[in-house]
């Protein structure tokens, strides 16, 4: 209901955090890590302040009445017992507990390697720092491209399909729309993920060298970023498949999936510990890849069963055209050879040549997409771009 308020509040809080961090880094560098802690405190404090100021003005106003907002005063936001109502609403409590378990398990699955690093001391502090840098750089694509797609189309699937009902019990036109959108989304994230995986291999060294110099590019950083480029492909597919699954599952199915996530969490922590002793920081990424592959397998099995008795086969979106695959394979070989010849000790002229080779290969890949994936191109033009513009205006 308050997307605009959320965007403004988070933007102002981020500006305040960055401003404080920059000022302290310049004028009080001896504070070290306290600077970043202070920045986090400023961010959370400013965020809360923005919401408090807004709701003090909003509650009881004409705008709130138009939206039929149930609260009238700021004190209504505080915990209290309603007259004639039990102290605990057990229906809401069970739902809250279900969400808590799911969030807790997803936290382990997404941040579990950090707990392993912290408590089991499997990497040195220097290696942890390099891993964090690579992780942050690699996850930028997931945060800025894939996450908005997942959030937007989770709402779409939840509105089009009735939760917990099979295909025969739904309206045929709604199921057709959902299947077509799911197929196009899978094809979209697969194509983006394949491009990142192919070009990430040949340009990881250059990217880290430009970002942090020899300190990052001379050690394990390029190998980590190459592995992370492949991991992004799995992240992309998992995000779309899970957004559909969570929109279609019933409450009972979500509770069962929590048990699956519990098993995945335990196996992920064990794999992280074992693979890190064997392969260092790359072991964390390999553990994430295996864990993500298991989650994708579960989601694909659910989607296959969901559409099994219908005429729609949205999982065909995971089959790119043969021409696109050939162009990607050739691009992988050409860019790898370009890296061996031009990158990265010959100066800026050779680096620009390496970048130019990658640009030409990327152009051929995009042409192959336009020629062979016409349904995907039409979907992006008619559905995704208008939805993205609407979300960011």
Coordinates of C-alpha atoms in Angstrom, one line a residue:
X1 CA 0.0 0.0 0.0
X2 CA 2.9 2.4 0.6
X3 CA 5.5 1.5 -2.0
X4 CA 6.3 5.2 -2.7
X5 CA 6.9 5.9 1.0
X6 CA 9.2 2.8 1.2
X7 CA 11.2 4.0 -1.8
X8 CA 11.6 7.5 -0.5
X9 CA 12.4 6.4 3.1
X10 CA 15.0 3.9 2.0
X11 CA 16.6 6.4 -0.4
X12 CA 16.9 9.1 2.2
X13 CA 18.2 6.7 4.8
X14 CA 20.8 5.4 2.3
X15 CA 21.9 9.0 1.4
X16 CA 22.3 9.8 5.2
X17 CA 24.3 6.6 5.8
X18 CA 26.6 7.2 2.8
X19 CA 27.1 10.8 3.8
X20 CA 28.0 10.0 7.4
X21 CA 30.3 7.2 6.2
X22 CA 32.2 9.5 3.8
X23 CA 32.6 12.3 6.3
X24 CA 33.9 10.0 9.0
X25 CA 36.3 8.2 6.6
X26 CA 37.7 11.6 5.5
X27 CA 37.9 13.3 8.9
X28 CA 38.2 10.4 11.4
X29 CA 39.9 7.5 9.6
X30 CA 41.3 6.2 12.9
X31 CA 37.9 5.0 13.9
X32 CA 38.1 2.1 11.4
X33 CA 35.2 -0.3 11.5
X34 CA 33.3 1.9 14.0
X35 CA 32.7 4.2 11.0
X36 CA 30.6 1.5 9.2
X37 CA 28.8 0.6 12.4
X38 CA 27.9 4.3 12.8
X39 CA 26.7 4.4 9.2
X40 CA 24.4 1.4 9.9
X41 CA 23.0 3.1 13.0
X42 CA 22.3 6.2 11.0
X43 CA 20.6 4.2 8.3
X44 CA 18.2 2.3 10.6
X45 CA 17.5 5.4 12.8
X46 CA 16.7 7.6 9.7
X47 CA 14.5 4.9 8.3
X48 CA 12.4 4.6 11.4
X49 CA 12.2 8.4 11.7
X50 CA 10.9 8.7 8.2
X51 CA 8.2 6.1 8.8
X52 CA 7.2 7.6 12.2
X53 CA 6.9 11.1 10.7
X54 CA 4.9 9.9 7.7
X55 CA 2.4 7.9 9.8
X56 CA 1.9 10.7 12.4
X57 CA 0.8 12.8 9.4
X58 CA -1.1 10.0 7.6
X59 CA -3.1 8.4 10.4
X60 CA -6.5 10.1 10.9
X61 CA -6.2 12.1 7.6
X62 CA -8.6 12.2 4.7
X63 CA -6.1 10.1 2.7
X64 CA -6.3 7.3 5.3
X65 CA -10.1 7.4 5.2
X66 CA -10.1 7.0 1.4
X67 CA -7.9 3.9 1.7
X68 CA -10.1 2.6 4.6
X69 CA -7.0 2.3 6.7
X70 CA -7.9 0.5 10.0
X71 CA -5.7 2.5 12.4
X72 CA -6.6 6.0 13.5
X73 CA -3.7 7.1 15.8
X74 CA 0.0 6.4 16.1
X75 CA -0.5 4.6 19.4
X76 CA -2.6 2.0 17.5
X77 CA 0.7 0.8 16.1
X78 CA 1.9 -0.2 19.6
X79 CA 1.1 -3.6 21.1
X80 CA -2.2 -3.6 22.9
X81 CA -5.1 -5.9 23.7
X82 CA -8.4 -5.2 21.9
X83 CA -11.6 -5.2 23.9
X84 CA -13.4 -8.6 23.7
X85 CA -10.6 -10.2 21.8
X86 CA -8.2 -13.0 23.1
X87 CA -4.7 -12.1 24.0
X88 CA -3.3 -14.2 21.2
X89 CA -5.0 -14.7 17.8
X90 CA -3.9 -18.3 17.2
X91 CA -4.7 -18.3 13.5
X92 CA -2.4 -15.3 12.9
X93 CA 0.1 -16.8 15.4
X94 CA 0.4 -20.1 13.4
X95 CA 0.8 -18.1 10.1
X96 CA 3.4 -15.9 11.7
X97 CA 5.3 -19.0 13.0
X98 CA 5.2 -20.5 9.5
X99 CA 6.7 -17.4 8.0
X100 CA 9.3 -17.2 10.8
X101 CA 10.5 -20.8 10.1
X102 CA 10.6 -20.1 6.4
X103 CA 12.6 -16.9 6.8
X104 CA 15.0 -18.5 9.3
X105 CA 15.7 -21.4 7.0
X106 CA 16.1 -19.1 4.0
X107 CA 18.5 -17.0 6.1
X108 CA 20.7 -20.0 6.7
X109 CA 20.5 -20.9 3.0
X110 CA 21.5 -17.4 1.8
X111 CA 24.0 -16.4 4.6
X112 CA 25.0 -19.8 6.0
X113 CA 28.6 -19.5 4.6
X114 CA 29.2 -16.4 6.7
X115 CA 28.3 -18.4 9.9
X116 CA 30.6 -21.2 8.8
X117 CA 33.4 -18.6 8.2
X118 CA 32.9 -16.9 11.5
X119 CA 32.5 -19.8 13.9
X120 CA 34.6 -22.5 12.3
X121 CA 37.6 -20.4 11.1
X122 CA 38.0 -22.2 7.8
X123 CA 39.4 -19.1 6.0
X124 CA 41.9 -16.5 7.0
X125 CA 40.6 -12.9 7.4
X126 CA 42.3 -11.9 4.1
X127 CA 40.5 -14.7 2.2
X128 CA 37.3 -13.8 3.9
X129 CA 37.7 -10.2 2.7
X130 CA 38.3 -11.3 -0.9
X131 CA 35.3 -13.6 -0.8
X132 CA 33.1 -10.8 0.5
X133 CA 34.2 -8.5 -2.2
X134 CA 33.6 -11.1 -4.9
X135 CA 30.3 -12.1 -3.3
X136 CA 29.1 -8.5 -3.3
X137 CA 30.1 -7.8 -6.9
X138 CA 28.6 -11.0 -8.1
X139 CA 25.3 -10.6 -6.3
X140 CA 24.8 -7.1 -7.8
X141 CA 23.2 -8.7 -10.9
X142 CA 20.9 -10.8 -8.7
X143 CA 19.8 -7.7 -6.7
X144 CA 19.3 -5.3 -9.5
X145 CA 18.0 -7.5 -12.3
X146 CA 16.6 -10.8 -11.0
X147 CA 15.1 -9.6 -7.6
X148 CA 12.7 -7.0 -9.2
X149 CA 11.6 -9.6 -11.7
X150 CA 10.9 -12.1 -8.9
X151 CA 9.0 -9.7 -6.7
X152 CA 6.9 -8.3 -9.5
X153 CA 5.9 -11.6 -11.0
X154 CA 5.3 -13.3 -7.6
X155 CA 2.5 -10.8 -7.1
X156 CA 1.3 -11.6 -10.7
X157 CA 1.2 -15.3 -10.2
X158 CA -0.5 -14.9 -6.8
X159 CA -3.2 -12.8 -8.4
X160 CA -3.8 -14.9 -11.5
X161 CA -3.8 -18.3 -9.8
X162 CA -5.8 -19.5 -6.8
X163 CA -3.5 -20.8 -4.1
X164 CA -3.7 -24.5 -3.3
X165 CA -5.9 -25.5 -6.2
X166 CA -4.8 -27.7 -9.1
X167 CA -5.0 -26.8 -12.8
X168 CA -8.4 -28.4 -13.4
X169 CA -9.9 -26.2 -10.7
X170 CA -8.6 -23.0 -12.1
X171 CA -9.9 -20.9 -15.0
X172 CA -8.3 -22.1 -18.3
X173 CA -7.5 -18.6 -19.4
X174 CA -5.8 -17.8 -16.1
X175 CA -3.7 -21.0 -16.3
X176 CA -2.8 -20.3 -19.9
X177 CA -1.6 -16.8 -19.1
X178 CA 0.4 -18.0 -16.1
X179 CA 2.0 -20.8 -18.1
X180 CA 3.0 -18.5 -21.0
X181 CA 4.5 -15.9 -18.6
X182 CA 6.4 -18.6 -16.6
X183 CA 7.8 -20.0 -19.8
X184 CA 9.0 -16.5 -21.0
X185 CA 10.4 -15.7 -17.6
X186 CA 12.4 -18.9 -17.5
X187 CA 13.7 -18.2 -21.0
X188 CA 14.6 -14.6 -20.0
X189 CA 16.6 -15.5 -16.9
X190 CA 18.2 -18.4 -18.6
X191 CA 19.5 -16.3 -21.4
X192 CA 20.8 -13.6 -19.1
X193 CA 22.4 -16.2 -16.8
X194 CA 24.1 -17.9 -19.7
X195 CA 25.5 -14.6 -21.0
X196 CA 26.8 -13.8 -17.5
X197 CA 28.4 -17.3 -17.1
X198 CA 30.0 -17.2 -20.6
X199 CA 31.4 -13.7 -20.4
X200 CA 32.1 -13.8 -16.7
X201 CA 34.7 -16.5 -17.2
X202 CA 36.8 -14.4 -19.6
X203 CA 36.4 -11.0 -17.9
X204 CA 36.6 -11.8 -14.2
X205 CA 40.3 -11.0 -14.0
X206 CA 39.9 -7.7 -15.8
X207 CA 36.9 -6.7 -13.7
X208 CA 38.7 -7.3 -10.4
X209 CA 41.9 -5.7 -11.7
X210 CA 40.0 -2.5 -12.6
X211 CA 38.1 -2.6 -9.4
X212 CA 40.8 -3.3 -6.8
X213 CA 44.1 -3.6 -8.6
X214 CA 46.6 -6.4 -8.2
X215 CA 45.5 -7.0 -4.6
X216 CA 42.3 -8.7 -5.9
X217 CA 43.3 -9.9 -9.4
X218 CA 46.6 -11.7 -8.4
X219 CA 45.1 -14.1 -5.8
X220 CA 42.1 -16.3 -5.6
X221 CA 39.7 -13.5 -6.7
X222 CA 39.4 -14.2 -10.4
X223 CA 38.7 -17.9 -9.8
X224 CA 36.1 -17.0 -7.2
X225 CA 34.3 -14.6 -9.6
X226 CA 34.4 -17.1 -12.4
X227 CA 32.6 -19.7 -10.2
X228 CA 30.2 -17.0 -9.0
X229 CA 29.3 -16.2 -12.6
X230 CA 28.1 -19.8 -13.0
X231 CA 26.3 -19.5 -9.7
X232 CA 24.4 -16.5 -10.9
X233 CA 22.8 -18.7 -13.6
X234 CA 21.5 -21.0 -10.9
X235 CA 20.3 -18.0 -8.8
X236 CA 18.4 -16.7 -11.8
X237 CA 16.5 -20.0 -12.5
X238 CA 15.8 -20.6 -8.9
X239 CA 14.4 -17.2 -8.3
X240 CA 11.7 -17.6 -11.0
X241 CA 10.8 -21.2 -10.2
X242 CA 10.4 -20.5 -6.5
X243 CA 8.4 -17.3 -7.1
X244 CA 5.9 -19.4 -9.0
X245 CA 6.0 -22.3 -6.5
X246 CA 5.4 -20.1 -3.5
X247 CA 2.5 -18.3 -5.3
X248 CA 0.8 -21.6 -6.2
X249 CA 1.4 -23.6 -3.0
X250 CA -1.2 -24.1 -0.3
X251 CA -0.5 -23.4 3.4
X252 CA 0.1 -27.1 4.0
X253 CA 2.5 -27.4 1.1
X254 CA 4.5 -24.4 2.3
X255 CA 4.8 -26.1 5.7
X256 CA 6.0 -29.3 4.1
X257 CA 8.5 -27.3 2.0
X258 CA 9.8 -25.8 5.3
X259 CA 10.9 -29.4 6.2
X260 CA 12.7 -29.7 2.8
X261 CA 14.4 -26.4 3.5
X262 CA 15.5 -27.6 6.9
X263 CA 17.2 -30.6 5.3
X264 CA 18.7 -28.4 2.7
X265 CA 20.0 -26.0 5.4
X266 CA 21.8 -28.8 7.3
X267 CA 23.3 -30.3 4.2
X268 CA 24.4 -26.9 3.0
X269 CA 26.2 -26.1 6.2
X270 CA 27.9 -29.5 6.1
X271 CA 28.9 -29.1 2.5
X272 CA 30.2 -25.6 3.1
X273 CA 32.5 -26.9 5.9
X274 CA 33.8 -29.9 3.9
X275 CA 34.3 -28.1 0.5
X276 CA 36.0 -25.1 2.1
X277 CA 38.7 -27.3 3.7
X278 CA 39.1 -28.9 0.2
X279 CA 39.0 -25.9 -2.1
X280 CA 39.1 -22.7 0.0
X281 CA 36.7 -19.9 -0.8
X282 CA 35.6 -21.6 -4.0
X283 CA 34.2 -24.4 -1.8
X284 CA 31.6 -22.0 -0.4
X285 CA 30.4 -21.2 -4.0
X286 CA 30.4 -24.9 -4.9
X287 CA 28.3 -25.6 -1.8
X288 CA 25.9 -22.8 -2.8
X289 CA 25.7 -24.2 -6.4
X290 CA 24.8 -27.7 -5.1
X291 CA 22.3 -26.3 -2.7
X292 CA 20.7 -24.1 -5.4
X293 CA 20.6 -27.1 -7.8
X294 CA 18.6 -29.1 -5.2
X295 CA 16.2 -26.2 -4.7
X296 CA 15.7 -25.9 -8.5
X297 CA 15.1 -29.6 -8.8
X298 CA 12.4 -29.5 -6.1
X299 CA 10.7 -26.5 -7.8
X300 CA 10.9 -28.0 -11.3
X301 CA 9.3 -31.2 -10.0
X302 CA 6.5 -29.2 -8.5
X303 CA 5.9 -27.2 -11.7
X304 CA 6.0 -30.4 -13.8
X305 CA 3.4 -32.0 -11.5
X306 CA 1.3 -28.9 -11.5
X307 CA 1.0 -28.7 -15.3
X308 CA 1.2 -32.4 -15.9
X309 CA -2.5 -32.9 -16.6
X310 CA -2.8 -29.8 -18.9
X311 CA -1.7 -28.9 -22.4
X312 CA 0.8 -26.3 -21.2
X313 CA 4.5 -27.0 -20.8
X314 CA 6.2 -23.9 -19.3
X315 CA 9.4 -25.8 -18.6
X316 CA 10.2 -25.6 -22.3
X317 CA 11.5 -22.1 -21.4
X318 CA 14.7 -23.8 -20.1
X319 CA 15.5 -25.0 -23.6
X320 CA 17.4 -22.2 -25.5
X321 CA 17.5 -22.3 -29.3
X322 CA 20.4 -24.3 -30.9
X323 CA 21.7 -21.3 -32.7
X324 CA 21.9 -19.3 -29.5
X325 CA 23.8 -22.2 -27.8
X326 CA 26.3 -22.4 -30.7
X327 CA 26.9 -18.6 -30.6
X328 CA 27.4 -18.8 -26.8
X329 CA 29.9 -21.7 -27.1
X330 CA 31.9 -19.8 -29.8
X331 CA 31.8 -16.6 -27.8
X332 CA 33.2 -18.5 -24.8
X333 CA 36.1 -19.9 -26.8
X334 CA 36.8 -16.5 -28.5
X335 CA 36.8 -14.5 -25.3
X336 CA 38.9 -17.0 -23.5
X337 CA 41.5 -16.8 -26.3
X338 CA 41.3 -13.0 -26.2
X339 CA 42.0 -13.1 -22.5
X340 CA 45.1 -15.2 -23.0
X341 CA 46.4 -12.9 -25.7
X342 CA 45.4 -9.4 -24.6
X343 CA 44.8 -9.5 -20.8
X344 CA 46.0 -8.0 -18.8
X345 CA 49.7 -7.0 -18.5
X346 CA 50.2 -5.3 -21.8
X347 CA 48.7 -2.0 -20.9
X348 CA 45.4 -0.2 -21.7
X349 CA 45.5 -0.7 -25.4
X350 CA 45.5 -4.5 -25.0
X351 CA 42.8 -4.3 -22.4
X352 CA 40.6 -2.2 -24.7
X353 CA 41.2 -4.8 -27.4
X354 CA 40.0 -7.5 -25.1
X355 CA 36.9 -5.5 -24.2
X356 CA 36.3 -4.9 -27.9
X357 CA 36.4 -8.6 -28.6
X358 CA 33.8 -9.2 -25.9
X359 CA 31.6 -6.4 -27.2
X360 CA 31.5 -8.0 -30.7
X361 CA 30.8 -11.4 -29.3
X362 CA 28.0 -10.0 -27.1
X363 CA 26.5 -8.3 -30.2
X364 CA 26.4 -11.6 -32.0
X365 CA 24.7 -13.2 -29.0
X366 CA 22.0 -10.5 -28.9
X367 CA 21.4 -10.8 -32.6
X368 CA 21.0 -14.6 -32.1
X369 CA 18.4 -13.9 -29.4
X370 CA 16.5 -11.5 -31.6
X371 CA 16.4 -13.9 -34.5
X372 CA 15.5 -17.1 -32.6
X373 CA 13.7 -16.1 -29.4
X374 CA 10.9 -14.0 -30.9
X375 CA 8.4 -15.0 -28.2
X376 CA 10.8 -13.8 -25.5
X377 CA 11.5 -10.5 -27.3
X378 CA 7.8 -9.9 -27.7
X379 CA 7.3 -10.7 -24.0
X380 CA 10.0 -8.2 -22.9
X381 CA 8.6 -5.5 -25.1
X382 CA 4.9 -5.9 -24.1
X383 CA 5.1 -7.1 -20.5
X384 CA 8.4 -6.7 -18.8
X385 CA 9.4 -3.2 -19.8
X386 CA 6.0 -1.5 -19.1
X387 CA 5.9 -3.3 -15.7
X388 CA 9.5 -2.2 -14.9
X389 CA 8.8 1.4 -15.9
X390 CA 5.6 1.5 -13.8
X391 CA 7.4 0.1 -10.8
X392 CA 10.2 2.8 -10.9
X393 CA 8.0 5.8 -11.6

